Coordinates of C-alpha atoms and ligand atoms in Angstrom, one line a residue:
M925 CA -111.7 -28.8 115.8
A926 CA -108.6 -27.5 116.7
R927 CA -105.8 -27.2 114.3
K928 CA -103.0 -30.0 114.6
K929 CA -99.2 -29.0 115.5
V930 CA -96.7 -30.5 113.5
T931 CA -92.8 -29.1 114.5
V932 CA -89.9 -30.2 112.0
V933 CA -86.4 -30.1 113.3
G934 CA -84.0 -29.3 111.1
A935 CA -84.6 -26.5 108.7
G936 CA -82.2 -27.5 106.2
N937 CA -83.6 -29.1 102.5
V938 CA -85.2 -32.0 103.7
G939 CA -87.0 -30.1 106.8
A940 CA -87.8 -26.9 105.0
T941 CA -89.3 -28.7 102.1
T942 CA -91.7 -31.0 104.1
A943 CA -92.9 -27.8 105.8
H944 CA -93.9 -26.8 102.2
W945 CA -95.5 -29.5 101.3
L946 CA -97.3 -29.8 104.7
A947 CA -98.9 -26.0 104.1
A948 CA -99.6 -26.8 100.8
A949 CA -102.1 -29.6 101.9
E950 CA -103.1 -27.5 104.6
L951 CA -102.5 -30.1 107.3
A952 CA -101.7 -28.1 110.1
D953 CA -99.7 -25.5 112.1
I954 CA -96.1 -25.7 111.5
V955 CA -92.8 -24.8 113.9
L956 CA -89.4 -25.5 112.1
T957 CA -86.5 -25.6 114.2
D958 CA -82.8 -25.6 113.8
I959 CA -79.7 -24.6 115.8
V960 CA -78.4 -22.3 113.2
E961 CA -80.2 -18.8 113.9
G962 CA -82.2 -17.2 111.5
I963 CA -82.9 -20.1 109.0
P964 CA -85.8 -21.4 110.7
Q965 CA -87.1 -17.9 111.2
G966 CA -86.5 -16.5 108.0
K967 CA -87.5 -19.9 106.0
S968 CA -91.1 -20.3 108.0
L969 CA -91.8 -16.4 107.6
D970 CA -91.3 -16.7 103.7
L971 CA -93.2 -20.2 103.8
Y972 CA -96.1 -18.4 106.1
E973 CA -96.4 -15.3 103.4
A974 CA -97.1 -17.9 100.5
T975 CA -100.0 -19.1 102.4
P976 CA -102.3 -16.3 101.2
I977 CA -101.4 -17.0 97.6
I978 CA -101.6 -20.9 97.9
G979 CA -104.8 -20.4 100.1
S980 CA -103.5 -22.2 103.0
N981 CA -105.0 -21.3 106.6
V982 CA -101.9 -22.6 108.1
H983 CA -99.4 -21.0 110.4
V984 CA -95.8 -21.1 109.8
T985 CA -93.4 -19.9 112.8
G986 CA -89.3 -20.7 113.4
T987 CA -87.3 -20.6 116.2
N988 CA -84.0 -22.0 117.6
D989 CA -85.6 -23.2 121.0
Y990 CA -88.3 -25.5 121.8
E991 CA -90.5 -23.8 123.8
A992 CA -92.9 -22.7 120.6
T993 CA -92.9 -26.6 119.5
A994 CA -95.0 -27.6 123.1
N995 CA -97.6 -29.9 122.8
S996 CA -97.1 -30.9 119.1
D997 CA -99.4 -33.8 117.8
L998 CA -96.0 -34.7 115.4
V999 CA -92.4 -34.2 115.5
V1000 CA -90.7 -34.9 112.3
I1001 CA -86.6 -35.3 113.1
T1002 CA -84.7 -34.3 109.7
A1003 CA -81.8 -32.8 112.1
G1004 CA -78.3 -34.1 111.4
L1005 CA -75.3 -33.6 109.5
A1006 CA -74.3 -35.2 105.8
R1007 CA -71.7 -37.6 105.4
K1008 CA -68.1 -34.9 104.5
P1009 CA -65.5 -36.1 102.5
G1010 CA -63.2 -38.4 104.8
M1011 CA -65.7 -39.0 107.4
S1012 CA -66.4 -42.9 108.0
R1013 CA -69.8 -44.0 107.9
D1014 CA -69.3 -44.7 111.7
D1015 CA -68.0 -41.2 112.6
L1016 CA -71.2 -40.0 110.8
L1017 CA -73.3 -42.4 112.6
K1018 CA -72.3 -41.2 116.0
K1019 CA -72.4 -37.7 115.3
N1020 CA -75.9 -37.9 114.1
Y1021 CA -76.5 -40.4 117.1
D1022 CA -75.6 -37.6 118.9
V1023 CA -78.0 -34.9 117.4
I1024 CA -80.7 -37.4 117.4
A1025 CA -80.1 -37.4 121.4
A1026 CA -80.4 -33.8 121.8
T1027 CA -83.3 -33.5 119.8
V1028 CA -85.1 -36.3 121.1
K1029 CA -84.6 -35.0 124.7
Q1030 CA -86.0 -31.6 124.1
V1031 CA -88.7 -33.2 121.9
V1032 CA -90.0 -35.7 124.8
A1033 CA -89.7 -32.6 127.4
H1034 CA -92.0 -30.2 125.0
S1035 CA -93.9 -32.3 123.2
P1036 CA -94.5 -35.8 125.5
N1037 CA -97.5 -37.1 124.1
S1038 CA -96.5 -36.4 120.0
I1039 CA -95.7 -38.8 117.2
L1040 CA -92.1 -38.9 116.0
I1041 CA -91.3 -39.1 112.7
L1042 CA -87.6 -40.1 111.9
V1043 CA -85.8 -38.9 108.7
T1044 CA -82.0 -38.6 109.8
N1045 CA -79.7 -41.0 108.6
P1046 CA -78.6 -44.0 109.0
L1047 CA -82.8 -44.4 109.1
D1048 CA -83.3 -47.6 111.0
A1049 CA -80.7 -47.1 113.4
M1050 CA -81.9 -43.4 114.5
A1051 CA -85.2 -44.4 114.7
Q1052 CA -83.8 -47.1 117.1
A1053 CA -81.8 -44.2 118.8
A1054 CA -84.9 -42.2 119.1
F1055 CA -87.8 -45.2 120.2
K1056 CA -84.8 -45.9 123.1
L1057 CA -83.9 -42.6 124.2
S1058 CA -87.5 -41.4 124.0
G1059 CA -89.1 -44.1 125.9
F1060 CA -92.3 -43.7 123.9
S1061 CA -94.4 -46.9 122.9
R1062 CA -93.1 -48.5 119.7
N1063 CA -96.3 -47.5 117.6
R1064 CA -95.1 -43.6 118.1
V1065 CA -91.7 -44.0 116.7
I1066 CA -91.7 -44.4 112.8
G1067 CA -88.9 -44.3 110.5
M1068 CA -89.3 -42.9 107.3
A1069 CA -87.4 -44.8 104.3
G1070 CA -90.1 -47.3 102.6
V1071 CA -92.4 -44.8 101.4
L1072 CA -89.4 -43.1 99.4
D1073 CA -87.9 -46.3 98.4
S1074 CA -91.1 -47.6 96.8
A1075 CA -91.9 -44.5 95.2
R1076 CA -88.4 -44.4 93.5
F1077 CA -89.2 -47.9 92.3
A1078 CA -92.9 -46.8 91.3
A1079 CA -91.4 -43.9 89.6
F1080 CA -89.0 -45.9 87.4
I1081 CA -91.9 -48.7 86.8
A1082 CA -93.9 -46.2 85.3
E1083 CA -91.6 -44.8 83.1
E1084 CA -90.7 -48.1 82.1
L1085 CA -94.1 -49.2 81.0
K1086 CA -94.9 -45.6 79.8
V1087 CA -98.2 -45.7 82.6
S1088 CA -99.4 -43.5 84.7
V1089 CA -97.4 -43.2 88.2
E1090 CA -100.9 -43.5 90.0
N1091 CA -101.1 -46.9 88.4
V1092 CA -98.3 -48.5 90.4
Q1093 CA -98.3 -49.9 94.1
A1094 CA -94.6 -50.9 94.9
F1095 CA -93.9 -52.8 97.7
V1096 CA -90.3 -52.5 99.8
L1097 CA -89.4 -54.6 102.7
G1098 CA -86.1 -53.9 104.9
G1099 CA -83.7 -51.6 106.0
H1100 CA -83.1 -48.3 104.2
G1101 CA -80.2 -48.3 101.7
D1102 CA -77.9 -50.9 99.9
T1103 CA -79.8 -54.0 101.5
M1104 CA -83.6 -52.9 100.9
V1105 CA -85.9 -56.0 99.8
P1106 CA -88.4 -54.9 96.8
L1107 CA -90.9 -57.6 96.3
P1108 CA -91.9 -58.0 92.5
R1109 CA -94.5 -60.0 93.1
F1110 CA -96.6 -57.9 95.7
T1111 CA -95.2 -54.7 93.3
T1112 CA -98.4 -54.1 90.8
V1113 CA -99.7 -51.8 87.7
A1114 CA -103.6 -51.5 88.2
G1115 CA -103.1 -55.0 90.3
I1116 CA -101.0 -56.7 87.8
P1117 CA -98.0 -57.9 89.6
I1118 CA -94.8 -56.7 87.6
T1119 CA -93.7 -59.9 87.2
E1120 CA -96.2 -60.4 84.4
L1121 CA -95.4 -57.2 82.8
L1122 CA -91.3 -57.3 82.9
D1123 CA -88.9 -59.8 82.5
A1124 CA -86.5 -60.8 85.5
A1125 CA -83.6 -58.7 84.2
E1126 CA -85.5 -55.7 83.5
I1127 CA -87.1 -55.7 87.2
E1128 CA -84.0 -56.5 88.3
R1129 CA -82.3 -53.5 87.0
L1130 CA -85.1 -51.1 88.2
V1131 CA -84.6 -52.7 91.7
Q1132 CA -80.9 -51.7 91.5
R1133 CA -81.5 -48.4 90.3
T1134 CA -83.9 -48.0 93.6
R1135 CA -81.3 -49.2 95.6
D1136 CA -78.9 -46.8 94.4
G1137 CA -81.7 -43.9 94.4
G1138 CA -80.3 -41.8 96.8
A1139 CA -76.4 -42.1 95.6
E1140 CA -77.8 -41.3 92.1
I1141 CA -79.1 -38.0 93.3
V1142 CA -76.1 -37.0 95.0
K1143 CA -73.9 -37.6 92.0
Y1144 CA -76.0 -34.7 90.6
L1145 CA -76.3 -32.5 93.3
K1146 CA -72.5 -33.2 94.5
T1147 CA -72.8 -31.2 97.6
G1148 CA -76.3 -32.1 99.0
S1149 CA -78.9 -35.5 99.0
A1150 CA -82.5 -35.9 97.7
Y1151 CA -85.0 -33.9 99.3
Y1152 CA -88.2 -33.5 97.6
A1153 CA -89.2 -37.0 96.9
P1154 CA -87.8 -37.6 100.9
S1155 CA -90.0 -35.1 102.5
A1156 CA -93.3 -35.7 100.0
A1157 CA -92.9 -39.0 101.8
V1158 CA -92.8 -37.8 105.2
V1159 CA -96.0 -36.0 104.0
E1160 CA -98.0 -38.6 103.1
M1161 CA -97.4 -40.5 106.5
A1162 CA -97.9 -37.1 108.4
E1163 CA -101.1 -37.3 106.6
A1164 CA -102.2 -40.6 107.3
I1165 CA -101.6 -40.1 111.3
L1166 CA -103.0 -36.4 111.2
K1167 CA -106.3 -37.6 109.7
D1168 CA -106.5 -41.0 110.8
K1169 CA -106.5 -42.5 107.5
K1170 CA -105.5 -46.3 108.5
K1171 CA -103.1 -46.0 105.6
I1172 CA -101.0 -48.9 104.9
L1173 CA -97.6 -47.2 104.2
P1174 CA -94.2 -49.2 104.3
C1175 CA -92.1 -47.9 107.6
A1176 CA -89.2 -48.7 109.8
A1177 CA -90.8 -50.0 113.0
Y1178 CA -89.5 -51.5 115.7
L1179 CA -90.3 -55.4 115.4
Q1180 CA -91.1 -57.3 118.5
G1181 CA -91.3 -61.3 116.6
E1182 CA -92.5 -59.9 113.4
Y1183 CA -91.3 -61.5 110.3
G1184 CA -89.0 -63.5 112.6
I1185 CA -87.2 -59.9 114.0
D1186 CA -87.2 -58.8 117.4
G1187 CA -86.0 -55.7 118.8
L1188 CA -85.1 -53.6 115.9
F1189 CA -86.2 -51.2 113.6
V1190 CA -86.9 -52.3 110.0
G1191 CA -89.2 -51.4 107.0
V1192 CA -92.3 -53.5 107.2
P1193 CA -96.0 -52.6 105.9
C1194 CA -97.6 -50.5 109.0
K1195 CA -101.0 -49.1 109.1
L1196 CA -100.8 -45.6 110.0
G1197 CA -103.8 -43.5 111.9
A1198 CA -103.9 -41.5 114.8
R1199 CA -102.2 -43.6 117.3
G1200 CA -99.2 -43.9 114.6
I1201 CA -98.4 -47.5 113.8
E1202 CA -101.4 -49.0 114.5
D1203 CA -100.9 -52.5 113.3
V1204 CA -97.6 -54.2 111.4
I1205 CA -99.1 -56.5 108.2
E1206 CA -97.4 -59.4 107.9
V1207 CA -97.2 -61.1 104.7
R1208 CA -95.7 -64.9 103.8
L1209 CA -92.6 -64.4 102.7
S1210 CA -90.5 -67.0 100.3
E1211 CA -87.2 -68.5 101.6
S1212 CA -85.2 -66.0 99.3
E1213 CA -87.1 -63.2 100.2
R1214 CA -87.1 -63.7 104.0
A1215 CA -83.2 -64.4 103.7
A1216 CA -82.9 -60.9 102.2
L1217 CA -85.2 -59.7 104.8
Q1218 CA -82.6 -61.3 107.4
K1219 CA -79.6 -60.1 105.7
S1220 CA -81.1 -56.3 105.5
A1221 CA -81.8 -57.0 109.4
A1222 CA -78.2 -58.0 109.8
A1223 CA -76.9 -54.5 108.4
V1224 CA -79.4 -52.8 110.6
R1225 CA -78.3 -54.4 113.7
E1226 CA -74.6 -53.8 113.0
L1227 CA -74.9 -50.0 113.0
V1228 CA -77.1 -50.3 116.3
A1229 CA -74.5 -52.4 117.8
A1230 CA -72.2 -49.5 117.0
I1231 CA -74.0 -47.0 119.2
G1232 CA -74.2 -49.4 122.0
L1233 CA -78.1 -49.9 121.4
Ligands
APR2272 N1 -80.7 -29.4 116.3 C1 -81.5 -29.0 115.1 N2 -81.1 -29.1 114.1 C2 -79.9 -29.3 113.9 C3 -79.0 -30.0 114.7 C4 -79.5 -29.9 116.1 N3 -78.8 -30.7 117.1 N4 -77.9 -30.3 114.1 C5 -77.6 -30.4 112.9 N5 -79.3 -29.6 112.5 C6 -79.7 -29.1 111.1 C7 -78.4 -28.4 110.5 O1 -78.2 -26.8 110.8 C8 -79.4 -28.0 109.1 O2 -79.9 -26.9 108.7 O3 -79.8 -30.3 110.7 C9 -80.4 -29.5 108.9 C10 -79.9 -30.8 108.2 O4 -80.1 -29.7 106.6 P1 -79.4 -30.4 105.4 O5 -78.0 -30.3 105.9 O6 -79.5 -29.5 104.3 O7 -79.5 -31.5 105.3 P2 -81.0 -32.7 104.7 O8 -80.8 -32.3 103.3 O9 -82.2 -31.7 105.0 O10 -80.9 -33.6 105.3 C11 -81.1 -33.9 106.9 O11 -82.1 -36.2 106.1 O12 -82.4 -37.2 104.1 C12 -81.6 -37.3 105.6 O13 -79.5 -38.3 105.3 C13 -80.6 -37.1 105.6 O14 -79.9 -37.3 107.5 C14 -79.8 -36.2 106.8 C15 -81.0 -35.8 106.9

């Protein structure tokens, strides 16, 4: 069987670390691309030179043009600008929209049969942009947010209860960021809902920390944002797709009526396999959960409207 091929667009912190985890897991040949000359070439060569040590038979190359990305099975888009002091949320939205428009055009031209995983923020709006601009079917455009948010929630729960992180299954719906909707009654520790193990105030504290998870890291790093957990989240999704695992993971997906939402990217549980999103899993929500999800969707809709999508 021929080796799979993954392109990572954007060789910054998230992109390069995604390549690192992909190589470590020996999942695919990797092409790293960026607009900055030398960065993708240097990082990919350095990573390739690590493969004899880690025992991974994958090739890693870096490039500033898209020729070498041709016929990728999967393309991860992390290209974008970070918010700078004085830049409004709308400025960032429009600048990153331009980056997504430029990169998606190239990706579609060179890898017309690929599956896209979007990482650039604001996530849900950028996923919507990539979906509209690519013309790809909805199963082939996926946003990474829920796996990261769930991992943060799971890490905090495991720390609080002093149990293995492997015992925690966290369940998060909605858009990435302030309006994400964690569902404690579906969040379990070895099958036990956390509502049996923690009181409401404790759960709320962990939920709030999860919502602020990105900001907590930025506060420490000052000049950058999180990248280890975001890139690990991408690679869990990539592995499910490349190995046709049929794994259910929370992803931003283009909804067409599911959860009462139509024509919008929102985080929901998705079955990931060789065709990308093979199914959207619907669970019955309570009134308050439904209202929280609608509020989250409204926040995404506002961003999407601001870029005319
Ligand atoms: N094409 C290719 N690469 C680009 C383009 C473009 N048009 N525009 C910018 N880039 C590259 C930059 O040169 C930089 O190397 O994208 C990279 C972004 O890397 P970082 O600044 O290190 O940002 P990172 O922390 O990786 O975050 C990337 O992911 O989690 C989100 O909010 C985060 O939107 C941000 C994205």
